[in-house]
Amino acid sequence: MDTQSRTSVLSRSPFFRELDPRLIELSAQEAQERKLAKQDVLFQQGDEATHHYVVVWGRLRLDQATPDGKNIVLRFMGPGDLLGSVAVFRGMPYPATPVAVEETALLSWSAARMMVLMQENPPLAMRAMGMMGGRIEELQARLQEIATQQVERRIAATILRIAGQSGRRTAEGVEIPFALSRQDLAEMTGTTLHTVSRTLSAWIEEGLLEGRRSSHLVILRPHRLVEISEQA
Amino acid sequence: MDTQSRTSVLSRSPFFRELDPRLIELSAQEAQERKLAKQDVLFQQGDEATHHYVVVWGRLRLDQATPDGKNIVLRFMGPGDLLGSVAVFRGMPYPATPVAVEETALLSWSAARMMVLMQENPPLAMRAMGMMGGRIEELQARLQEIATQQVERRIAATILRIAGQSGRRTAEGVEIPFALSRQDLAEMTGTTLHTVSRTLSAWIEEGLLEGRRSSHLVILRPHRLVEISEQA
DNA sequence: CGACGTCTTGAAATGGCTCAAAGTGAGTGG
DNA sequence: CCACTCACTTTGAGCCATTTCAAGACGTCG
């Protein structure tokens, strides 16, 4: 990928958007490129945090392994999302493992280099804080859901959240444009794949969703799903 | 409070510690002071985010109201903790309401002023990112707990987390030095006060804890509590 | 001393999990 | 191109951890 197309990618990413064009071009020049095939791992939970990454295209699932061998899905990351920075800033090991769910390209910068870029360009640091703040609010919202709502509402809210982050509007409704398994949803909502499967089956029956048997999910009646996620 | 004692407070806070002494003194001079009586609210969830706060002494409970009238406790904040910054950086309303659980003093800076301080002192911005990163990791850890572990383990982990943040070592064990109700614990662990009460009763019976009837909790056998929080 | 808020405890109800088994589609290799 | 395999999904049945409902006890504060 040449500098120009990198620059144009970064200009549209939430992280660099509307910052000084010279900063963007400099960052684009200095970035290293990384490509992942489906199922590839960007880094392992527990590895020393050495780089900041921005997703150029593709999609990753951020997995966190628990001490007792279970797994939870923290979120999915798509184009423009920032990865690794939390750990780098803390000087701690990466707390999760990003796995490509489709072919994915990223740009990366070393911790030291990004530190200099930020110190020399305070708006970039402010932007990073804004993105971290967004992550905190999302996590707080999920904590609230999982702590207070029953499973059906949590599944509805989770599908809506993913649709909001990655959904594509189509003729029939809103499509989630990657393979999102029942197991993934279970690991995002703190339930079992059995319960997710039953719940989605009911919704598909009801004509609310489409996507039996591992095809991409399509939300046919988003408004109804919102109702479920908000039902008393 | 005079500038000197403010300076010394800030020098010991996780936010300013070991930064340029001139920056600390300048920040101390510019800070506004705020005192809260027990039960006072620092600001309301939903208010426009205008200030960053650092707790000088005392303790606050960070409450988040859910759309359907429930409440969850996000965390307790003590001396040195940073409050409000997440919302200020995002330009969004405060997402939660901090309530003083005892008499509390804070220092505050306007959003604009702190922005300038950070732009002129990159290490301060880095520090803020580090603290936000810590919040993200704590939230991810809690999400993992609540998503995968049963109630007893979550209660144990929550008490240990609070003890780690605020506990005081005493002759008998580790004391949590403020009134922490069964309801608070329930709202932090995503369970009911009944279940918390039953669980703590069993632990008190077992000699693991002290603190029947609203006296401060004392962990008599921390190691045993860790075992419970990690039990397969 | 009374009243209220917090806590404790029992008993019954239930949402979601575990266990179990079979169905389906996609990919693969012959 | 077909048969086979494997991973993912669906669905049923029984169970159990936790909630819900209910009642009372304790402490504290005015």
Coordinates of C-alpha atoms (C1' of nucleotides) in Angstrom, one line a residue:
Chain A
M1 CA 0.0 0.0 0.0
D2 CA 1.5 3.4 -0.9
T3 CA 1.7 6.4 1.3
Q4 CA -1.1 8.1 -0.5
S5 CA -3.6 5.4 0.0
R6 CA -2.5 5.0 3.6
T7 CA -3.0 8.7 4.1
S8 CA -6.5 8.5 2.7
V9 CA -7.3 5.6 4.9
L10 CA -6.1 7.3 8.0
S11 CA -7.9 10.6 7.0
R12 CA -11.1 8.7 7.2
S13 CA -10.4 6.7 10.4
P14 CA -12.0 8.0 13.6
F15 CA -8.5 8.2 15.2
F16 CA -6.9 10.6 12.7
R17 CA -9.9 12.2 11.0
E18 CA -9.7 16.0 10.8
L19 CA -6.3 16.3 12.4
D20 CA -3.4 18.2 10.8
P21 CA -2.9 16.7 7.3
R22 CA 0.9 16.8 7.8
L23 CA 0.5 14.7 10.9
I24 CA -1.6 12.2 9.1
E25 CA 0.8 12.0 6.2
L26 CA 3.8 11.6 8.5
S27 CA 2.0 8.9 10.5
A28 CA 1.0 7.1 7.3
Q29 CA 4.7 7.1 6.1
E30 CA 5.9 5.7 9.4
A31 CA 3.3 3.0 9.8
Q32 CA 4.1 -0.6 9.3
E33 CA 1.7 -2.7 7.5
R34 CA 0.4 -6.1 8.6
K35 CA -2.0 -8.5 7.0
L36 CA -3.9 -11.3 8.6
A37 CA -5.7 -14.2 7.0
K38 CA -8.9 -15.4 8.5
Q39 CA -8.3 -17.0 11.9
D40 CA -4.9 -15.4 12.3
V41 CA -4.0 -13.8 15.6
L42 CA -2.6 -10.3 15.7
F43 CA -0.9 -10.8 19.1
Q44 CA -1.5 -13.0 22.1
Q45 CA -3.1 -12.0 25.4
G46 CA -0.2 -11.8 27.8
D47 CA 2.4 -10.7 25.2
E48 CA 4.3 -7.5 26.0
A49 CA 2.5 -4.6 24.5
T50 CA 4.8 -3.1 21.8
H51 CA 2.6 -1.6 19.1
H52 CA -0.5 0.5 18.5
Y53 CA -2.7 -0.7 15.6
V54 CA -5.4 0.8 13.4
V55 CA -7.6 -1.5 11.4
V56 CA -7.5 -0.6 7.7
W57 CA -10.0 -3.1 6.5
G58 CA -11.4 -6.4 7.6
R59 CA -12.7 -7.4 11.0
L60 CA -11.2 -8.8 14.2
R61 CA -12.8 -10.4 17.3
L62 CA -11.2 -9.4 20.6
D63 CA -11.1 -12.5 22.9
Q64 CA -10.3 -12.6 26.5
A65 CA -9.4 -15.9 28.1
T66 CA -10.4 -16.3 31.7
P67 CA -8.0 -17.9 34.3
D68 CA -10.3 -21.0 34.4
G69 CA -10.3 -21.7 30.7
K70 CA -13.4 -20.0 29.5
N71 CA -13.5 -17.2 27.0
I72 CA -15.4 -14.0 26.5
V73 CA -15.7 -11.8 23.5
L74 CA -14.9 -8.2 24.4
R75 CA -15.9 -6.7 21.1
F76 CA -15.5 -6.8 17.3
M77 CA -13.1 -4.3 15.7
G78 CA -13.5 -2.9 12.2
P79 CA -12.0 -0.3 9.9
G80 CA -10.7 2.8 11.9
D81 CA -10.7 1.1 15.3
L82 CA -7.7 1.4 17.5
L83 CA -6.1 -1.7 19.0
G84 CA -3.4 -2.3 21.6
S85 CA -3.2 1.2 22.9
V86 CA -4.7 0.6 26.3
A87 CA -2.0 -1.9 27.1
V88 CA 0.8 0.2 25.6
F89 CA -0.2 3.2 27.7
R90 CA -0.3 1.2 30.8
G91 CA 3.0 -0.6 30.2
M92 CA 1.1 -3.8 30.8
P93 CA 0.8 -7.0 28.7
Y94 CA -2.0 -7.1 26.1
P95 CA -5.1 -8.1 28.0
A96 CA -6.8 -9.9 25.1
T97 CA -6.2 -11.6 21.9
P98 CA -7.5 -10.2 18.6
V99 CA -8.4 -12.8 16.0
A100 CA -9.2 -12.0 12.4
V101 CA -12.7 -13.2 11.5
E102 CA -12.0 -12.3 7.9
E103 CA -8.9 -11.2 5.9
T104 CA -7.7 -8.0 7.6
A105 CA -5.2 -5.3 7.1
L106 CA -3.8 -3.1 9.8
L107 CA -1.2 -0.3 10.2
S108 CA 1.0 -0.2 13.2
W109 CA 3.3 2.1 15.1
S110 CA 5.8 1.2 17.9
A111 CA 4.9 2.4 21.4
A112 CA 7.9 4.7 21.4
R113 CA 7.1 6.3 18.0
M114 CA 3.4 6.8 18.9
M115 CA 4.4 8.4 22.2
V116 CA 6.5 11.0 20.3
L117 CA 3.8 11.6 17.8
M118 CA 1.3 12.3 20.6
Q119 CA 3.7 14.4 22.6
E120 CA 4.3 16.5 19.5
N121 CA 0.7 16.6 18.5
P122 CA -1.5 17.0 21.5
P123 CA -4.7 16.8 19.5
L124 CA -3.7 13.2 18.6
A125 CA -3.4 12.4 22.3
M126 CA -6.8 14.0 22.9
R127 CA -8.3 11.9 20.2
A128 CA -6.8 8.8 21.8
M129 CA -8.4 9.8 25.1
G130 CA -11.7 10.3 23.4
M131 CA -11.6 6.8 22.0
M132 CA -10.6 5.3 25.3
G133 CA -13.5 7.2 26.9
G134 CA -15.8 5.6 24.3
R135 CA -14.6 2.2 25.2
I136 CA -15.1 2.9 28.9
E137 CA -18.7 4.0 28.3
E138 CA -19.4 1.0 26.1
L139 CA -18.0 -1.3 28.8
Q140 CA -20.1 0.4 31.5
A141 CA -23.2 0.0 29.4
R142 CA -22.5 -3.7 28.9
L143 CA -21.8 -4.1 32.6
Q144 CA -25.2 -2.5 33.3
E145 CA -27.0 -4.7 30.9
I146 CA -25.4 -7.9 32.1
A147 CA -25.9 -7.0 35.7
T148 CA -29.6 -6.0 35.5
Q149 CA -31.3 -7.4 32.4
Q150 CA -32.4 -10.8 31.5
V151 CA -30.8 -12.8 28.7
E152 CA -33.3 -12.0 25.9
R153 CA -32.8 -8.2 26.4
R154 CA -29.0 -8.6 26.5
I155 CA -28.9 -10.5 23.3
A156 CA -31.1 -7.9 21.6
A157 CA -28.9 -5.1 22.9
T158 CA -25.8 -6.8 21.8
I159 CA -27.0 -7.4 18.3
L160 CA -28.1 -3.8 18.1
R161 CA -24.7 -2.6 19.3
I162 CA -22.9 -4.7 16.7
A163 CA -25.3 -3.5 14.0
G164 CA -24.6 0.1 15.1
Q165 CA -20.9 -0.5 14.8
S166 CA -20.7 -2.6 11.7
G167 CA -24.2 -3.0 10.2
R168 CA -24.9 -2.4 6.6
R169 CA -28.3 -1.2 5.5
T170 CA -29.7 -3.4 2.7
A171 CA -33.0 -3.7 0.9
E172 CA -34.5 -6.1 3.5
G173 CA -33.0 -4.5 6.7
V174 CA -29.7 -4.2 8.4
E175 CA -27.1 -6.9 7.7
I176 CA -24.2 -7.8 10.0
P177 CA -21.6 -8.3 7.4
F178 CA -19.5 -11.0 8.9
A179 CA -19.9 -14.5 10.3
L180 CA -21.2 -14.0 13.9
S181 CA -21.7 -17.3 15.5
R182 CA -24.2 -18.2 18.2
Q183 CA -21.2 -19.0 20.4
D184 CA -19.8 -15.5 19.8
L185 CA -23.1 -13.9 20.9
A186 CA -23.1 -16.2 23.9
E187 CA -19.6 -15.1 24.9
M188 CA -20.6 -11.4 24.5
T189 CA -23.8 -11.6 26.5
G190 CA -22.7 -14.0 29.3
T191 CA -25.0 -16.8 28.4
T192 CA -24.7 -20.2 26.6
L193 CA -24.9 -20.9 22.9
H194 CA -28.0 -23.0 23.6
T195 CA -29.9 -20.0 25.0
V196 CA -28.8 -17.8 22.1
S197 CA -29.8 -20.4 19.6
R198 CA -33.3 -20.8 21.1
T199 CA -33.7 -17.0 21.3
L200 CA -32.7 -16.4 17.7
S201 CA -34.8 -19.2 16.5
A202 CA -37.8 -17.6 18.1
W203 CA -37.0 -14.3 16.6
I204 CA -36.5 -15.8 13.1
E205 CA -39.8 -17.6 13.5
E206 CA -41.4 -14.3 14.4
G207 CA -39.9 -12.7 11.2
L208 CA -37.7 -10.3 13.2
L209 CA -34.4 -11.7 11.9
E210 CA -33.0 -13.7 9.1
G211 CA -29.9 -15.9 9.3
R212 CA -30.4 -19.5 10.1
R213 CA -27.4 -21.8 9.9
S214 CA -24.4 -19.6 9.9
S215 CA -25.4 -17.2 7.1
H216 CA -25.0 -13.5 8.0
L217 CA -27.6 -12.1 10.3
V218 CA -30.1 -9.6 8.9
I219 CA -32.3 -7.6 11.2
L220 CA -35.6 -7.3 9.4
R221 CA -37.4 -5.3 12.0
P222 CA -34.9 -3.2 13.9
H223 CA -37.5 -1.3 15.7
R224 CA -39.0 -4.4 17.2
L225 CA -35.5 -5.5 18.3
V226 CA -35.1 -2.1 20.1
E227 CA -38.4 -2.7 21.8
I228 CA -37.2 -6.0 23.1
S229 CA -34.0 -4.5 24.3
E230 CA -36.0 -1.9 26.2
Q231 CA -38.9 -4.0 27.4
A232 CA -39.7 -3.5 31.1
Chain B
M1 CA -6.5 24.6 51.9
D2 CA -3.4 26.5 51.0
T3 CA -1.3 26.0 47.8
Q4 CA 1.4 24.1 49.7
S5 CA -0.9 21.5 51.1
R6 CA -2.7 21.1 47.8
T7 CA 0.7 20.7 46.1
S8 CA 1.6 18.0 48.6
V9 CA -1.7 16.2 48.1
L10 CA -1.3 16.3 44.3
S11 CA 2.3 15.1 44.5
R12 CA 1.1 11.9 46.1
S13 CA -1.9 11.4 43.9
P14 CA -1.6 8.7 41.2
F15 CA -2.5 11.3 38.6
F16 CA 0.3 13.9 39.3
R17 CA 2.8 11.8 41.1
E18 CA 6.4 12.2 39.8
L19 CA 5.5 14.7 37.2
D20 CA 7.3 18.1 36.9
P21 CA 7.0 19.9 40.3
R22 CA 6.3 23.2 38.6
L23 CA 3.3 21.6 36.8
I24 CA 2.0 20.2 40.0
E25 CA 2.3 23.5 41.8
L26 CA 0.6 25.4 38.9
S27 CA -2.2 22.8 38.9
A28 CA -2.6 23.1 42.6
Q29 CA -2.8 26.9 42.4
E30 CA -5.4 26.8 39.7
A31 CA -7.6 24.1 41.2
Q32 CA -10.9 24.9 42.8
E33 CA -11.9 23.2 46.0
R34 CA -15.1 21.4 46.6
K35 CA -16.3 19.8 49.8
L36 CA -19.2 17.3 50.1
A37 CA -21.0 16.1 53.1
K38 CA -22.1 12.4 53.4
Q39 CA -24.8 11.7 50.9
D40 CA -24.0 14.8 48.8
V41 CA -23.9 14.4 45.1
L42 CA -20.9 15.9 43.1
F43 CA -22.8 16.1 39.9
Q44 CA -25.8 14.3 38.3
Q45 CA -25.6 11.6 35.6
G46 CA -26.8 13.4 32.5
D47 CA -25.3 16.8 33.4
E48 CA -23.0 18.5 30.9
A49 CA -19.4 17.5 31.7
T50 CA -17.6 20.7 32.6
H51 CA -14.9 19.7 35.1
H52 CA -12.2 17.2 36.0
Y53 CA -11.9 16.3 39.7
V54 CA -9.3 14.6 41.9
V55 CA -10.4 13.2 45.2
V56 CA -8.3 14.7 48.0
W57 CA -9.8 12.7 50.9
G58 CA -13.0 10.9 51.6
R59 CA -14.8 8.4 49.5
L60 CA -17.5 8.5 46.7
R61 CA -19.7 5.8 45.2
L62 CA -20.1 6.0 41.5
D63 CA -23.8 5.2 40.7
Q64 CA -25.3 4.5 37.3
A65 CA -29.0 4.6 36.9
T66 CA -30.5 2.3 34.2
P67 CA -33.2 3.5 31.9
D68 CA -35.7 1.2 33.7
G69 CA -35.1 2.6 37.1
K70 CA -32.5 0.2 38.5
N71 CA -29.1 1.2 39.7
I72 CA -25.7 -0.2 39.5
V73 CA -22.5 0.8 41.4
L74 CA -19.7 1.3 39.0
R75 CA -17.0 1.6 41.7
F76 CA -15.9 3.5 44.7
M77 CA -13.5 6.4 44.4
G78 CA -10.9 7.4 47.0
P79 CA -8.0 9.8 47.5
G80 CA -6.0 10.3 44.3
D81 CA -8.8 9.0 42.0
L82 CA -9.7 11.0 38.9
L83 CA -13.4 11.7 38.2
G84 CA -15.3 13.2 35.3
S85 CA -12.5 13.1 32.8
V86 CA -14.0 10.3 30.7
A87 CA -17.1 12.4 30.0
V88 CA -15.1 15.7 29.5
F89 CA -12.9 14.2 26.9
R90 CA -15.8 12.7 25.0
G91 CA -17.8 16.0 25.1
M92 CA -20.7 13.9 26.4
P93 CA -22.8 14.2 29.6
Y94 CA -21.5 12.6 32.7
P95 CA -22.5 8.9 32.5
A96 CA -22.9 8.4 36.3
T97 CA -23.6 10.1 39.6
P98 CA -20.9 10.3 42.3
V99 CA -22.3 10.2 45.8
A100 CA -20.1 10.9 48.8
V101 CA -20.3 8.0 51.3
E102 CA -18.5 10.1 53.8
E103 CA -17.3 13.6 54.1
T104 CA -15.1 14.2 51.0
A105 CA -12.9 16.9 49.5
L106 CA -12.0 17.3 45.9
L107 CA -10.0 19.6 43.7
S108 CA -11.3 20.5 40.3
W109 CA -10.3 22.1 37.0
S110 CA -12.4 23.3 34.1
A111 CA -12.4 21.2 30.9
A112 CA -10.7 24.0 29.0
R113 CA -8.0 24.6 31.6
M114 CA -7.2 21.0 31.9
M115 CA -7.0 20.7 28.1
V116 CA -4.4 23.4 28.1
L117 CA -2.5 21.9 31.0
M118 CA -2.4 18.6 29.1
Q119 CA -1.4 20.1 25.8
E120 CA 1.4 21.9 27.4
N121 CA 2.5 19.0 29.5
P122 CA 2.3 15.8 27.4
P123 CA 3.3 13.6 30.4
L124 CA 0.1 14.7 32.1
A125 CA -1.9 13.5 29.1
M126 CA 0.0 10.2 29.1
R127 CA -0.8 9.8 32.8
A128 CA -4.5 10.4 32.1
M129 CA -4.4 7.8 29.4
G130 CA -2.8 5.4 31.7
M131 CA -5.5 5.9 34.3
M132 CA -8.2 5.5 31.7
G133 CA -6.5 2.3 30.6
G134 CA -6.7 1.1 34.1
R135 CA -10.4 1.7 34.2
I136 CA -10.9 -0.2 31.0
E137 CA -9.0 -3.2 32.3
E138 CA -11.0 -3.1 35.5
L139 CA -14.2 -3.0 33.6
Q140 CA -13.1 -5.8 31.3
A141 CA -12.2 -7.9 34.3
R142 CA -15.6 -7.3 35.9
L143 CA -17.4 -8.0 32.7
Q144 CA -15.5 -11.3 32.6
E145 CA -16.4 -12.2 36.1
I146 CA -20.1 -11.4 35.8
A147 CA -20.3 -13.2 32.5
T148 CA -18.6 -16.4 33.5
Q149 CA -18.6 -16.8 37.3
Q150 CA -21.3 -17.7 39.7
V151 CA -22.4 -15.3 42.3
E152 CA -20.3 -16.4 45.2
R153 CA -17.1 -16.0 43.3
R154 CA -18.1 -12.6 42.0
I155 CA -18.9 -11.4 45.5
A156 CA -15.5 -12.6 46.7
A157 CA -13.7 -11.0 43.8
T158 CA -15.6 -7.7 44.4
I159 CA -14.7 -7.6 48.1
L160 CA -11.1 -8.3 47.3
R161 CA -11.0 -5.6 44.6
I162 CA -12.4 -3.0 47.0
A163 CA -10.0 -4.2 49.7
G164 CA -7.1 -3.8 47.2
Q165 CA -8.2 -0.3 46.4
S166 CA -9.3 1.0 49.8
G167 CA -8.5 -1.7 52.4
R168 CA -6.5 -0.9 55.6
R169 CA -4.4 -3.6 57.2
T170 CA -5.4 -4.0 60.9
A171 CA -4.4 -6.4 63.6
E172 CA -7.2 -8.8 62.8
G173 CA -7.1 -8.6 59.0
V174 CA -8.0 -6.2 56.2
E175 CA -10.7 -3.6 57.0
I176 CA -12.8 -1.9 54.4
P177 CA -12.9 1.6 56.0
F178 CA -16.3 2.8 55.0
A179 CA -19.9 1.7 55.2
L180 CA -20.4 -0.8 52.4
S181 CA -23.9 -2.1 52.4
R182 CA -25.2 -5.4 51.2
Q183 CA -27.2 -3.5 48.6
D184 CA -24.0 -1.8 47.3
L185 CA -22.3 -5.2 46.9
A186 CA -25.4 -6.5 45.2
E187 CA -25.3 -3.6 42.7
M188 CA -21.6 -4.1 42.0
T189 CA -21.9 -7.9 41.4
G190 CA -25.2 -8.0 39.6
T191 CA -27.1 -10.0 42.2
T192 CA -29.7 -9.2 44.9
L193 CA -29.1 -8.0 48.4
H194 CA -30.7 -11.2 49.6
T195 CA -28.1 -13.4 48.0
V196 CA -25.3 -11.1 49.2
S197 CA -26.6 -11.3 52.7
R198 CA -26.9 -15.0 52.7
T199 CA -23.4 -15.4 51.3
L200 CA -21.8 -13.0 53.7
S201 CA -23.7 -14.7 56.6
A202 CA -22.1 -18.0 55.6
W203 CA -18.7 -16.5 55.5
I204 CA -19.1 -14.7 58.8
E205 CA -20.3 -18.0 60.3
E206 CA -17.1 -19.6 58.8
G207 CA -14.9 -17.0 60.5
L208 CA -13.8 -15.7 57.2
L209 CA -15.2 -12.2 57.6
E210 CA -16.4 -9.9 60.3
G211 CA -19.1 -7.2 59.9
R212 CA -22.6 -8.2 60.8
R213 CA -25.2 -5.5 60.7
S214 CA -23.6 -2.5 59.0
S215 CA -20.3 -2.3 60.8
H216 CA -17.3 -2.1 58.5
L217 CA -16.3 -5.3 56.9
V218 CA -13.1 -6.9 58.0
I219 CA -11.5 -9.7 56.0
L220 CA -10.1 -12.1 58.6
R221 CA -8.7 -14.7 56.1
P222 CA -7.9 -13.0 52.9
H223 CA -6.2 -16.0 51.4
R224 CA -9.3 -18.1 51.9
L225 CA -11.4 -15.4 50.1
V226 CA -8.9 -15.5 47.2
E227 CA -9.4 -19.2 47.0
I228 CA -13.2 -18.8 46.8
S229 CA -12.8 -16.1 44.1
E230 CA -10.6 -18.6 42.1
Q231 CA -12.3 -21.9 42.8
A232 CA -12.8 -23.9 39.7
Chain C
dC1 C1' -38.9 5.5 72.7
dG2 C1' -40.6 5.1 68.3
dA3 C1' -39.9 4.6 63.4
dC4 C1' -37.4 3.7 59.7
dG5 C1' -33.8 1.7 57.1
dT6 C1' -30.9 -2.2 56.8
dC7 C1' -30.2 -6.9 57.3
dT8 C1' -31.4 -11.8 58.0
dT9 C1' -33.7 -15.9 57.0
dG10 C1' -37.2 -19.2 55.2
dA11 C1' -39.9 -21.1 51.4
dA12 C1' -41.5 -21.2 46.9
dA13 C1' -41.0 -20.2 42.1
dT14 C1' -38.3 -19.9 37.8
dG15 C1' -35.1 -18.5 34.2
dG16 C1' -31.4 -20.3 32.2
dC17 C1' -28.1 -24.0 32.4
dT18 C1' -26.6 -28.7 31.8
dC19 C1' -27.0 -32.8 29.6
dA20 C1' -28.2 -35.3 25.6
dA21 C1' -29.0 -36.2 20.8
dA22 C1' -29.9 -35.3 16.2
dG23 C1' -30.0 -32.1 12.0
dT24 C1' -27.7 -29.3 8.5
dG25 C1' -24.4 -27.0 5.6
dA26 C1' -19.8 -26.2 4.1
dG27 C1' -15.7 -27.8 2.9
dT28 C1' -12.6 -31.7 1.4
dG29 C1' -10.6 -35.3 -0.7
dG30 C1' -11.2 -39.2 -3.5
Chain D
dC1 C1' -19.1 -34.7 -8.7
dC2 C1' -20.2 -37.2 -4.8
dA3 C1' -19.4 -39.0 -0.2
dC4 C1' -17.8 -38.0 4.0
dT5 C1' -16.5 -35.3 7.8
dC6 C1' -16.6 -31.8 10.9
dA7 C1' -18.1 -27.7 13.0
dC8 C1' -22.0 -25.3 14.0
dT9 C1' -26.7 -25.3 15.2
dT10 C1' -31.2 -26.8 16.8
dT11 C1' -34.2 -28.7 20.1
dG12 C1' -35.9 -31.4 24.1
dA13 C1' -36.0 -32.6 29.1
dG14 C1' -34.7 -32.2 33.7
dC15 C1' -32.4 -29.6 37.2
dC16 C1' -30.5 -26.2 40.1
dA17 C1' -28.6 -21.6 41.4
dT18 C1' -30.6 -17.6 42.2
dT19 C1' -34.5 -14.7 42.5
dT20 C1' -38.8 -13.6 44.3
dC21 C1' -42.0 -13.2 47.9
dA22 C1' -42.7 -12.9 52.7
dA23 C1' -41.8 -11.9 57.4
dG24 C1' -39.4 -10.6 61.2
dA25 C1' -35.1 -8.9 63.8
dC26 C1' -31.8 -5.5 64.7
dG27 C1' -29.7 -0.9 65.2
dT28 C1' -29.7 3.8 64.8
dC29 C1' -31.2 8.2 64.9
dG30 C1' -34.3 11.8 65.7

